[in-house]
Coordinates of C-alpha atoms in Angstrom, one line a residue:
X106 CA -19.5 3.8 -26.2
X107 CA -19.4 0.3 -24.9
X108 CA -17.2 -1.4 -22.4
X109 CA -15.4 -4.7 -22.3
X110 CA -17.0 -6.9 -19.6
X111 CA -15.1 -6.5 -16.4
X112 CA -12.9 -3.7 -17.7
X113 CA -14.3 -0.8 -15.9
X114 CA -11.2 1.3 -16.5
X115 CA -11.0 0.9 -20.3
X116 CA -14.2 1.6 -22.3
X117 CA -13.6 1.3 -26.0
X118 CA -15.2 2.0 -29.3
X119 CA -16.2 -0.9 -31.6
X120 CA -15.1 1.2 -34.6
X121 CA -12.2 3.7 -34.8
X122 CA -14.5 6.5 -35.7
X123 CA -13.7 10.1 -36.3
X124 CA -11.4 10.5 -33.3
X125 CA -8.9 7.8 -34.2
X126 CA -9.1 8.7 -37.8
X127 CA -8.1 12.3 -36.9
X128 CA -5.2 11.0 -34.9
X129 CA -3.9 9.0 -37.9
X130 CA -4.4 11.9 -40.2
X131 CA -2.4 14.2 -37.9
X132 CA 0.5 11.7 -37.8
X133 CA 0.9 11.9 -41.5
X134 CA 1.5 15.7 -41.5
X135 CA 3.8 15.8 -38.4
X136 CA 5.3 19.2 -37.5
X137 CA 8.6 19.6 -35.7
X138 CA 8.5 19.0 -32.0
X139 CA 9.4 22.1 -30.0
X140 CA 9.7 23.3 -26.4
X141 CA 7.4 26.1 -25.2
X142 CA 9.9 28.7 -26.4
X143 CA 9.6 27.4 -30.0
X144 CA 13.1 25.7 -30.0
X145 CA 13.3 22.4 -31.7
X146 CA 13.7 19.2 -29.6
X147 CA 16.5 17.0 -30.6
X148 CA 15.6 13.9 -28.6
X149 CA 12.3 13.4 -26.8
X150 CA 12.9 9.7 -26.0
X151 CA 16.1 9.7 -23.9
X152 CA 17.3 12.0 -21.0
X153 CA 20.8 13.4 -21.1
X154 CA 23.1 11.3 -19.0
X155 CA 26.7 11.4 -17.9
X156 CA 28.0 8.6 -20.0
X157 CA 26.2 5.3 -20.6
X158 CA 25.6 4.5 -16.9
X159 CA 25.8 7.9 -15.2
X160 CA 23.1 10.1 -13.6
X161 CA 20.8 12.4 -15.5
X162 CA 22.1 16.0 -16.2
X163 CA 20.4 19.1 -14.8
X164 CA 21.2 20.8 -18.2
X165 CA 18.6 18.7 -19.9
X166 CA 16.1 21.5 -20.4
X167 CA 13.6 19.4 -22.3
X168 CA 13.4 16.9 -19.5
X169 CA 13.1 19.6 -16.7
X170 CA 10.7 21.9 -18.5
X171 CA 8.5 18.9 -19.7
X172 CA 8.3 17.6 -16.1
X173 CA 7.6 21.1 -14.7
X174 CA 4.8 21.7 -17.1
X175 CA 3.3 18.3 -16.4
X176 CA 3.5 18.8 -12.6
X177 CA 1.4 21.9 -12.9
X178 CA -1.4 20.6 -15.1
X179 CA -4.0 20.2 -12.3
X180 CA -5.1 22.2 -9.3
X181 CA -5.6 21.2 -6.7
X182 CA -6.1 17.4 -7.3
X183 CA -3.1 15.3 -7.9
X184 CA -2.4 14.7 -11.6
X185 CA -1.9 11.0 -10.9
X186 CA -2.7 9.0 -7.7
X187 CA -5.7 11.3 -7.0
X188 CA -7.9 8.5 -5.7
X189 CA -6.4 7.3 -2.5
X190 CA -6.7 6.3 1.2
X191 CA -4.2 6.3 4.0
X192 CA -3.4 4.9 7.4
X193 CA -0.9 5.3 10.2
X194 CA 1.3 2.5 11.6
X195 CA 4.7 1.3 12.7
X196 CA 7.6 -0.3 11.0
X197 CA 9.8 -2.5 13.2
X198 CA 13.1 -4.0 12.2
X199 CA 13.4 -7.7 12.8
X200 CA 16.6 -8.4 10.9
X201 CA 19.5 -5.9 11.3
X202 CA 20.5 -4.3 8.0
X203 CA 23.4 -2.2 9.3
X204 CA 25.9 -4.1 7.2
X205 CA 24.3 -2.5 4.2
X206 CA 23.1 0.9 5.5
X207 CA 23.9 3.4 8.2
X208 CA 20.3 4.7 8.1
X209 CA 18.9 4.3 11.7
X210 CA 15.6 3.1 10.3
X211 CA 17.3 -0.3 9.6
X212 CA 19.1 -0.7 12.9
X213 CA 18.3 -3.8 15.0
X214 CA 15.0 -3.5 16.9
X215 CA 14.3 0.0 15.6
X216 CA 10.6 1.0 15.6
X217 CA 9.6 3.8 13.3
X218 CA 6.2 5.5 12.9
X219 CA 4.9 5.4 9.3
X220 CA 2.0 6.8 7.2
X221 CA 1.0 4.8 4.1
X222 CA -1.0 6.2 1.2
X223 CA -2.6 3.6 -1.1
X224 CA -4.0 4.9 -4.4
X225 CA -5.2 4.3 -7.9
X226 CA -3.1 6.0 -10.6
X227 CA -5.0 7.3 -13.7
X228 CA -8.5 8.2 -12.6
X229 CA -9.9 11.1 -10.5
X230 CA -10.6 11.5 -6.8
X231 CA -14.0 9.9 -6.8
X232 CA -13.5 7.3 -9.5
X233 CA -14.6 3.7 -8.7
X234 CA -11.9 1.6 -7.1
X235 CA -12.7 -1.3 -9.3
X236 CA -11.1 0.4 -12.4
X237 CA -8.2 -1.4 -13.9
X238 CA -5.1 0.5 -12.8
X239 CA -1.8 0.1 -11.1
X240 CA -2.0 0.8 -7.3
X241 CA 0.2 3.2 -5.5
X242 CA 1.9 2.0 -2.3
X243 CA 3.7 5.0 -0.8
X244 CA 5.2 4.9 2.7
X245 CA 6.5 7.8 4.7
X246 CA 8.9 6.7 7.5
X247 CA 9.4 9.3 10.2
X248 CA 12.9 8.2 11.0
X249 CA 15.5 9.4 13.6
X250 CA 17.5 10.7 10.6
X251 CA 14.6 12.6 9.1
X252 CA 11.8 11.5 6.8
X253 CA 12.3 8.8 4.2
X254 CA 9.6 8.2 1.5
X255 CA 9.5 4.8 -0.3
X256 CA 7.1 5.6 -3.1
X257 CA 6.1 2.6 -5.2
X258 CA 3.3 0.5 -6.7
X259 CA 1.8 -2.9 -6.3
X260 CA 3.5 -3.9 -9.6
X261 CA 7.2 -4.6 -9.4
X262 CA 8.0 -2.9 -12.7
X263 CA 6.9 0.2 -14.5
X264 CA 5.8 1.0 -18.1
X265 CA 8.7 3.2 -19.1
X266 CA 12.4 3.5 -18.2
X267 CA 13.0 7.2 -18.8
X268 CA 11.3 10.0 -17.0
X269 CA 11.2 12.1 -20.1
X270 CA 8.3 9.9 -21.3
X271 CA 6.3 10.1 -18.1
X272 CA 4.0 13.0 -19.2
X273 CA 3.4 11.3 -22.5
X274 CA 2.5 8.0 -20.9
X275 CA 0.0 9.6 -18.4
X276 CA -1.5 11.7 -21.2
X277 CA -2.1 8.6 -23.2
X278 CA -3.8 6.9 -20.2
X279 CA -6.0 9.9 -19.4
X280 CA -9.2 10.6 -21.2
X281 CA -9.1 12.3 -24.7
X282 CA -8.8 16.0 -24.0
X283 CA -11.4 16.7 -26.7
X284 CA -14.2 14.5 -25.2
X285 CA -13.0 13.6 -21.7
X286 CA -13.8 10.0 -22.6
X287 CA -11.4 7.0 -22.3
X288 CA -10.1 5.8 -25.6
X289 CA -7.9 2.7 -25.8
X290 CA -6.8 3.6 -29.3
X291 CA -4.8 6.5 -27.8
X292 CA -3.1 4.3 -25.2
X293 CA -2.1 1.7 -27.7
X294 CA -1.0 4.2 -30.2
X295 CA 1.5 5.4 -27.6
X296 CA 2.5 1.9 -26.3
X297 CA 3.1 0.6 -29.8
X298 CA 6.2 2.8 -29.7
X299 CA 7.2 1.6 -26.2
X300 CA 8.2 -2.1 -26.3
X301 CA 9.7 -2.0 -22.8
X302 CA 6.2 -1.7 -21.4
X303 CA 5.3 -5.2 -22.4
X304 CA 5.8 -6.8 -19.0
X305 CA 4.0 -4.1 -17.1
X306 CA 1.1 -4.1 -19.6
X307 CA 0.8 -7.8 -18.9
X308 CA 0.6 -7.1 -15.2
X309 CA -2.1 -4.4 -15.8
X310 CA -4.3 -6.6 -17.9
X311 CA -3.9 -9.6 -15.6
X312 CA -6.1 -9.8 -12.6
X313 CA -3.4 -7.9 -10.7
X314 CA -4.8 -4.8 -12.3
X315 CA -8.0 -5.2 -10.2
X316 CA -6.9 -6.0 -6.6
X317 CA -9.6 -7.0 -4.2
X318 CA -8.3 -4.8 -1.4
X319 CA -5.3 -2.8 -0.4
X320 CA -4.6 -5.2 2.4
X321 CA -4.4 -8.1 0.0
X322 CA -1.7 -6.8 -2.4
X323 CA 2.0 -6.5 -2.2
X324 CA 4.0 -3.3 -2.7
X325 CA 7.2 -2.6 -4.5
X326 CA 9.7 0.2 -4.5
X327 CA 10.0 -0.5 -8.3
X328 CA 13.4 1.2 -8.6
X329 CA 16.8 0.2 -7.5
X330 CA 18.2 2.3 -4.7
X331 CA 21.6 2.6 -3.2
X332 CA 22.3 1.7 0.5
X333 CA 25.5 3.1 2.0
X334 CA 27.0 1.6 5.2
X335 CA 29.2 3.2 7.8
X336 CA 32.3 2.2 5.9
X337 CA 31.0 4.0 2.8
X338 CA 30.4 0.7 0.9
X339 CA 27.6 0.9 -1.7
X340 CA 25.0 -1.8 -2.4
X341 CA 22.1 -1.6 -4.9
X342 CA 18.7 -2.8 -3.5
X343 CA 15.1 -3.3 -4.5
X344 CA 12.4 -3.0 -1.8
X345 CA 9.4 -5.3 -1.6
X346 CA 6.4 -5.3 0.7
X347 CA 4.9 -8.8 1.2
X348 CA 1.3 -8.9 2.4
X349 CA 0.7 -11.2 5.3
X350 CA -3.0 -11.2 4.4
X351 CA -2.2 -13.0 1.2
X352 CA -2.9 -11.8 -2.4
X353 CA -6.4 -11.5 -3.7
X354 CA -7.5 -10.1 -7.0
X355 CA -10.9 -9.7 -8.7
X356 CA -11.8 -11.6 -11.8
X357 CA -13.6 -9.7 -14.6
X358 CA -17.0 -11.0 -13.5
X359 CA -16.3 -10.0 -9.9
X360 CA -15.3 -6.5 -11.0
X361 CA -18.7 -5.9 -12.5
X362 CA -20.5 -7.3 -9.4
X363 CA -18.4 -5.3 -6.9
X364 CA -18.6 -2.0 -8.8
X365 CA -22.4 -2.3 -8.8
X366 CA -22.4 -2.6 -5.0
X367 CA -19.6 -0.3 -3.8
X368 CA -17.4 2.0 -5.8
X369 CA -15.1 2.5 -2.7
X370 CA -14.6 -1.2 -1.9
X371 CA -10.9 -0.9 -1.2
X372 CA -11.1 2.1 1.1
X373 CA -14.1 0.6 2.9
X374 CA -12.1 -2.6 3.4
X375 CA -9.1 -0.9 4.9
X376 CA -11.0 1.5 7.1
X377 CA -13.3 -1.2 8.4
X378 CA -10.6 -3.7 9.2
X379 CA -8.4 -1.2 11.0
X380 CA -11.5 0.1 13.0
X381 CA -12.2 -3.6 14.0
X382 CA -8.6 -4.1 15.2
X383 CA -7.8 -6.4 12.3
X384 CA -4.6 -4.5 11.6
X385 CA -3.0 -5.4 8.2
X386 CA 0.7 -6.3 8.1
X387 CA 3.4 -6.4 5.5
X388 CA 7.0 -7.8 5.8
X389 CA 9.7 -5.7 4.1
X390 CA 12.3 -7.5 2.0
X391 CA 15.3 -6.3 0.0
X392 CA 17.1 -7.8 -2.9
X393 CA 20.8 -6.8 -2.9
X394 CA 23.4 -6.4 -5.7
X395 CA 26.9 -5.2 -5.4
X396 CA 28.0 -2.5 -8.0
X397 CA 30.3 -5.0 -9.8
X398 CA 27.2 -7.3 -10.3
X399 CA 25.3 -4.8 -12.4
X400 CA 27.3 -5.8 -15.6
X401 CA 26.6 -9.5 -15.2
X402 CA 23.0 -9.5 -16.4
X403 CA 21.7 -9.7 -20.0
X404 CA 19.5 -6.7 -19.1
X405 CA 20.2 -3.4 -17.2
X406 CA 19.4 -4.0 -13.5
X407 CA 18.7 -0.3 -13.1
X408 CA 16.0 -0.4 -15.7
X409 CA 12.6 0.2 -13.9
X410 CA 10.9 -2.1 -16.4
X411 CA 12.7 -5.1 -15.1
X412 CA 12.6 -7.4 -12.0
X413 CA 15.7 -9.1 -10.6
X414 CA 14.9 -12.8 -11.1
X415 CA 16.9 -15.3 -9.1
X416 CA 18.3 -12.7 -6.6
X417 CA 17.5 -13.8 -3.0
X418 CA 15.2 -11.7 -0.9
X419 CA 16.4 -10.7 2.6
X420 CA 13.8 -9.9 5.2
X421 CA 14.2 -6.5 7.0
X422 CA 11.2 -6.0 9.2
X423 CA 7.4 -5.8 9.5
X424 CA 4.9 -2.9 9.1
X425 CA 1.6 -2.8 10.9
X426 CA -1.1 -0.3 10.0
X427 CA -3.2 0.3 13.2
X428 CA -4.8 3.8 13.0
X429 CA -7.1 5.5 10.4
X430 CA -6.6 9.2 9.8
X431 CA -8.5 11.6 12.0
X432 CA -9.1 13.9 9.1
X433 CA -8.7 12.6 5.5
X434 CA -7.9 15.9 3.9
X435 CA -5.4 17.0 6.5
X436 CA -3.6 13.7 6.4
X437 CA -4.3 11.5 3.3
X438 CA -4.7 14.4 0.9
X439 CA -2.0 16.7 2.2
X440 CA 0.6 14.0 2.7
X441 CA 3.5 14.9 0.3
X442 CA 5.4 11.8 -0.8
X443 CA 8.6 12.2 -2.9
X444 CA 11.5 9.9 -3.7
X445 CA 13.7 13.0 -3.0
X446 CA 13.0 12.5 0.7
X447 CA 15.9 10.2 1.5
X448 CA 18.2 10.1 4.6
X449 CA 21.9 9.4 5.0
X450 CA 22.4 5.7 4.1
X451 CA 19.8 5.7 1.4
X452 CA 20.3 7.2 -2.0
X453 CA 18.7 7.2 -5.5
X454 CA 20.4 4.9 -8.0
X455 CA 21.2 6.0 -11.6
X456 CA 17.9 4.5 -12.7
X457 CA 16.7 7.1 -15.3
X458 CA 13.1 7.0 -14.3
X459 CA 14.0 7.4 -10.6
X460 CA 16.3 10.3 -11.4
X461 CA 13.4 12.2 -13.0
X462 CA 11.0 11.3 -10.1
X463 CA 13.5 12.7 -7.6
X464 CA 12.8 16.1 -9.1
X465 CA 9.2 15.7 -10.3
X466 CA 7.5 14.4 -7.2
X467 CA 8.9 17.0 -4.8
X468 CA 8.1 19.7 -7.4
X469 CA 4.5 18.6 -7.9
X470 CA 4.0 18.5 -4.1
X471 CA 5.4 22.0 -3.8
X472 CA 3.1 23.1 -6.5
X473 CA 0.0 21.5 -4.9
X474 CA 0.7 22.4 -1.3
X475 CA 3.1 25.3 -1.4
X476 CA 6.7 26.0 -0.5
X477 CA 6.0 25.1 3.1
X478 CA 4.3 21.8 2.5
X479 CA 6.8 20.0 4.8
X480 CA 5.7 22.1 7.7
X481 CA 2.2 20.4 7.7
X482 CA 1.9 18.0 10.6
X483 CA 1.5 14.9 8.3
X484 CA 4.7 15.8 6.5
X485 CA 6.8 17.3 9.3
X486 CA 9.8 15.2 10.4
X487 CA 10.1 14.1 14.1
X488 CA 13.6 15.6 14.2
X489 CA 14.4 19.3 14.3
X490 CA 14.6 21.2 11.0
X491 CA 17.5 23.7 10.9
X492 CA 18.2 25.7 7.8
X493 CA 17.9 29.1 6.2
X494 CA 14.8 28.5 4.2
X495 CA 12.2 31.2 4.9
X496 CA 8.9 32.9 4.0
X497 CA 6.6 31.7 1.3
X498 CA 2.9 31.2 1.5
X499 CA 1.4 29.5 4.6
X500 CA 4.7 29.6 6.5
X501 CA 3.8 28.9 10.2
X502 CA 7.4 28.3 11.4
X503 CA 8.6 30.0 14.5
X504 CA 12.1 31.2 13.5
X505 CA 13.3 34.2 15.5
X506 CA 16.9 34.3 14.3
X507 CA 18.5 37.0 12.1
X508 CA 20.8 34.4 10.6
X509 CA 19.1 33.0 7.5
X510 CA 22.3 32.1 5.7
X511 CA 25.1 29.6 6.1
X512 CA 28.0 29.6 6.9
X513 CA 27.9 31.9 9.9
X514 CA 29.9 32.4 13.1
X515 CA 26.9 34.1 14.8
X516 CA 24.8 30.9 14.5
X517 CA 26.8 28.0 13.1
X518 CA 25.0 25.3 11.2
X519 CA 27.6 22.7 10.5
X520 CA 27.5 20.2 7.6
X521 CA 27.5 16.5 8.6
X522 CA 30.4 14.9 6.7
X523 CA 28.9 11.4 6.8
X524 CA 25.7 12.6 5.2
X525 CA 27.5 13.3 1.9
X526 CA 26.3 11.2 -1.1
X527 CA 28.5 8.4 -2.1
X528 CA 30.9 8.9 -5.0
X529 CA 30.2 7.3 -8.4
X530 CA 33.0 6.9 -11.0
X531 CA 32.0 8.5 -14.4
X532 CA 33.4 8.0 -17.8
X533 CA 32.4 9.0 -21.4
X534 CA 30.7 12.1 -22.8
X535 CA 27.2 13.5 -22.2
X536 CA 24.7 11.7 -24.4
X537 CA 21.0 11.1 -25.3
X538 CA 20.7 7.5 -26.1
X539 CA 18.8 4.3 -25.2
X540 CA 20.2 2.1 -22.5
X541 CA 22.5 -0.6 -23.9
X542 CA 20.7 -3.8 -22.6
X543 CA 16.9 -3.4 -23.2
X544 CA 15.6 -7.0 -23.2
X545 CA 12.0 -5.8 -23.7
X546 CA 10.1 -9.1 -23.9
X547 CA 11.6 -12.0 -22.0
X548 CA 10.3 -11.0 -18.5
X549 CA 6.8 -10.5 -20.0
X550 CA 6.9 -14.1 -21.2
X551 CA 8.1 -15.3 -17.9
X552 CA 5.3 -13.5 -16.1
X553 CA 2.7 -15.0 -18.5
X554 CA 4.0 -18.5 -18.0
X555 CA 3.9 -18.1 -14.2
X556 CA 0.1 -17.6 -14.3
X557 CA -2.5 -20.3 -13.9
X558 CA -4.6 -21.4 -16.9
X559 CA -7.6 -19.4 -15.5
X560 CA -5.4 -16.3 -14.9
X561 CA -4.0 -16.6 -18.4
X562 CA -7.4 -16.8 -19.9
X563 CA -8.6 -13.7 -18.0
X564 CA -5.4 -11.8 -19.1
X565 CA -6.0 -12.7 -22.8
X566 CA -9.7 -11.7 -22.6
X567 CA -8.9 -8.4 -20.8
X568 CA -6.1 -7.4 -23.1
X569 CA -7.7 -8.6 -26.3
X570 CA -11.0 -6.8 -25.5
X571 CA -9.2 -3.5 -25.0
X572 CA -6.9 -3.9 -27.9
X573 CA -9.7 -4.7 -30.4
X574 CA -10.7 -1.1 -30.6
X575 CA -7.3 0.4 -31.5
X576 CA -6.1 1.3 -35.0
X577 CA -4.9 -1.6 -37.2
X578 CA -1.2 -0.8 -37.2
X579 CA -0.8 -0.1 -33.5
X580 CA -2.9 -3.2 -32.7
X581 CA -0.6 -5.5 -34.7
X582 CA 2.6 -3.9 -33.3
X583 CA 1.3 -4.5 -29.7
X584 CA 0.3 -8.1 -30.6
X585 CA 3.8 -8.7 -32.0
X586 CA 5.3 -7.6 -28.7
X587 CA 3.1 -10.2 -26.9
X588 CA 3.9 -12.9 -29.4
X589 CA 7.6 -12.2 -29.0
X590 CA 7.1 -12.6 -25.2
X591 CA 5.3 -15.9 -25.6
X592 CA 3.6 -17.4 -28.7
X593 CA 0.7 -18.8 -26.8
X594 CA 0.1 -15.4 -25.2
X595 CA 0.3 -13.5 -28.5
X596 CA -1.8 -15.9 -30.4
X597 CA -4.6 -15.8 -27.7
X598 CA -4.8 -12.0 -27.6
X599 CA -4.6 -11.9 -31.4
X600 CA -7.7 -14.1 -31.6
X601 CA -9.7 -12.0 -29.1
X602 CA -8.5 -8.7 -30.7
X603 CA -9.5 -10.0 -34.1
X604 CA -5.9 -9.6 -35.5
X605 CA -4.1 -11.3 -38.3
X606 CA -1.8 -13.9 -36.7
X607 CA 0.4 -14.3 -39.8
X608 CA 1.0 -10.5 -39.8
X609 CA 1.7 -10.7 -36.0
X610 CA 4.3 -13.5 -36.5
X611 CA 6.0 -11.6 -39.3
X612 CA 6.3 -8.5 -37.1
X613 CA 7.5 -10.5 -34.1
X614 CA 10.2 -12.1 -36.2
X615 CA 11.8 -8.7 -36.7
X616 CA 12.0 -7.9 -33.0
X617 CA 15.2 -8.4 -31.0
X618 CA 15.0 -9.1 -27.3

């Protein structure tokens, strides 16, 4: 087992060996895909939706069961985002957003306590923080309306656009279950079937995949969300955290040097700076689209693999992190972030990946921490909780009422009319099909061309070094994606990965963006 210089995350084999050969052999004799009850799966690529643009359906048993099983794979460590660190702080609105949302967190001058958990994604709780990986950037806002969790990454896009593929993607990134060793051939075998990942793979293999510190990276909500104002008007937004410390990433040579000195360099940096009073700050911005604008793009704006180029950013406020946890387990490890935690004025969009995460993240936290996870101090809202939920393990509530149901005249709990979700017009029949405007490669090319010459060279060396070890067919398919994104990009990685450029060009010519 050898490692590409500077690529601590992705060790690779110089030859395919027995493991990859067995993978290829298995694919030739594929058996029907089934659920755990033995029933055949009709479509494992697309969630069932209400029409072409509608939300995902609860009747999609394959999606729900697949996510449920995935959420319960590890105990007690998180399946993903296990390696993390956190800090307390405050978010203060500097620019009123009440024209877009009735949520109090966006009201002029509003100051809201927050807890942020930064993390790596793929590797375990004590893995080196130098490993190439996306970085989680999850913020819990303890608002006057209840808790709102903005759960995102340092990358503005994600690898897949449908939550039904999330367990497969993570399995491909994780070590081989037979050996517990990383194997790039498994990752690229998967991603050779997922062209929409091209832009985010480009982010990963650029130096953005190895940030120098959590303070010196941006954060993104990744998904589109809906904001609802007091008039009931709907806007689609994307959230972006901009680091006021600037952006700093490690080059491949710096990765090797830092890892040899400190495998917790990002946690050390954050804890040390906060203890010194050098409090890190981020400004929050939103991009805004009206519902009628969604059809005007040559890609689907609700696709999590896409950014919104050319859409202005509107500043909302500033976050300052000013206090380290008093107890890492009780706070950082027990914090339960979930996109399901929204408040009136903020709603999930019809983004298929987000729709799955709304279920999956809350479910995995309930599995990890129990049914009463939100009673823990780090997760408890600052406002009163008043419902009929009861019992369950580790319930330390203080309910003394005999009315654990609703409605009731004995103890009324009234619904709040303006907390209802906004209405979305639906048309068509239920379906399992790809989105209609994929555009898998253009934004990857735009990202490549935005990099400096040095950054491009690092990207090419990083990507090519990892890709060199994968099977011949998967390698050339991935290379064709990169060539379709940008010929210089694809040619450079082909050279490092020892691919056949003529074959790459022929495959790329068949691709449609």
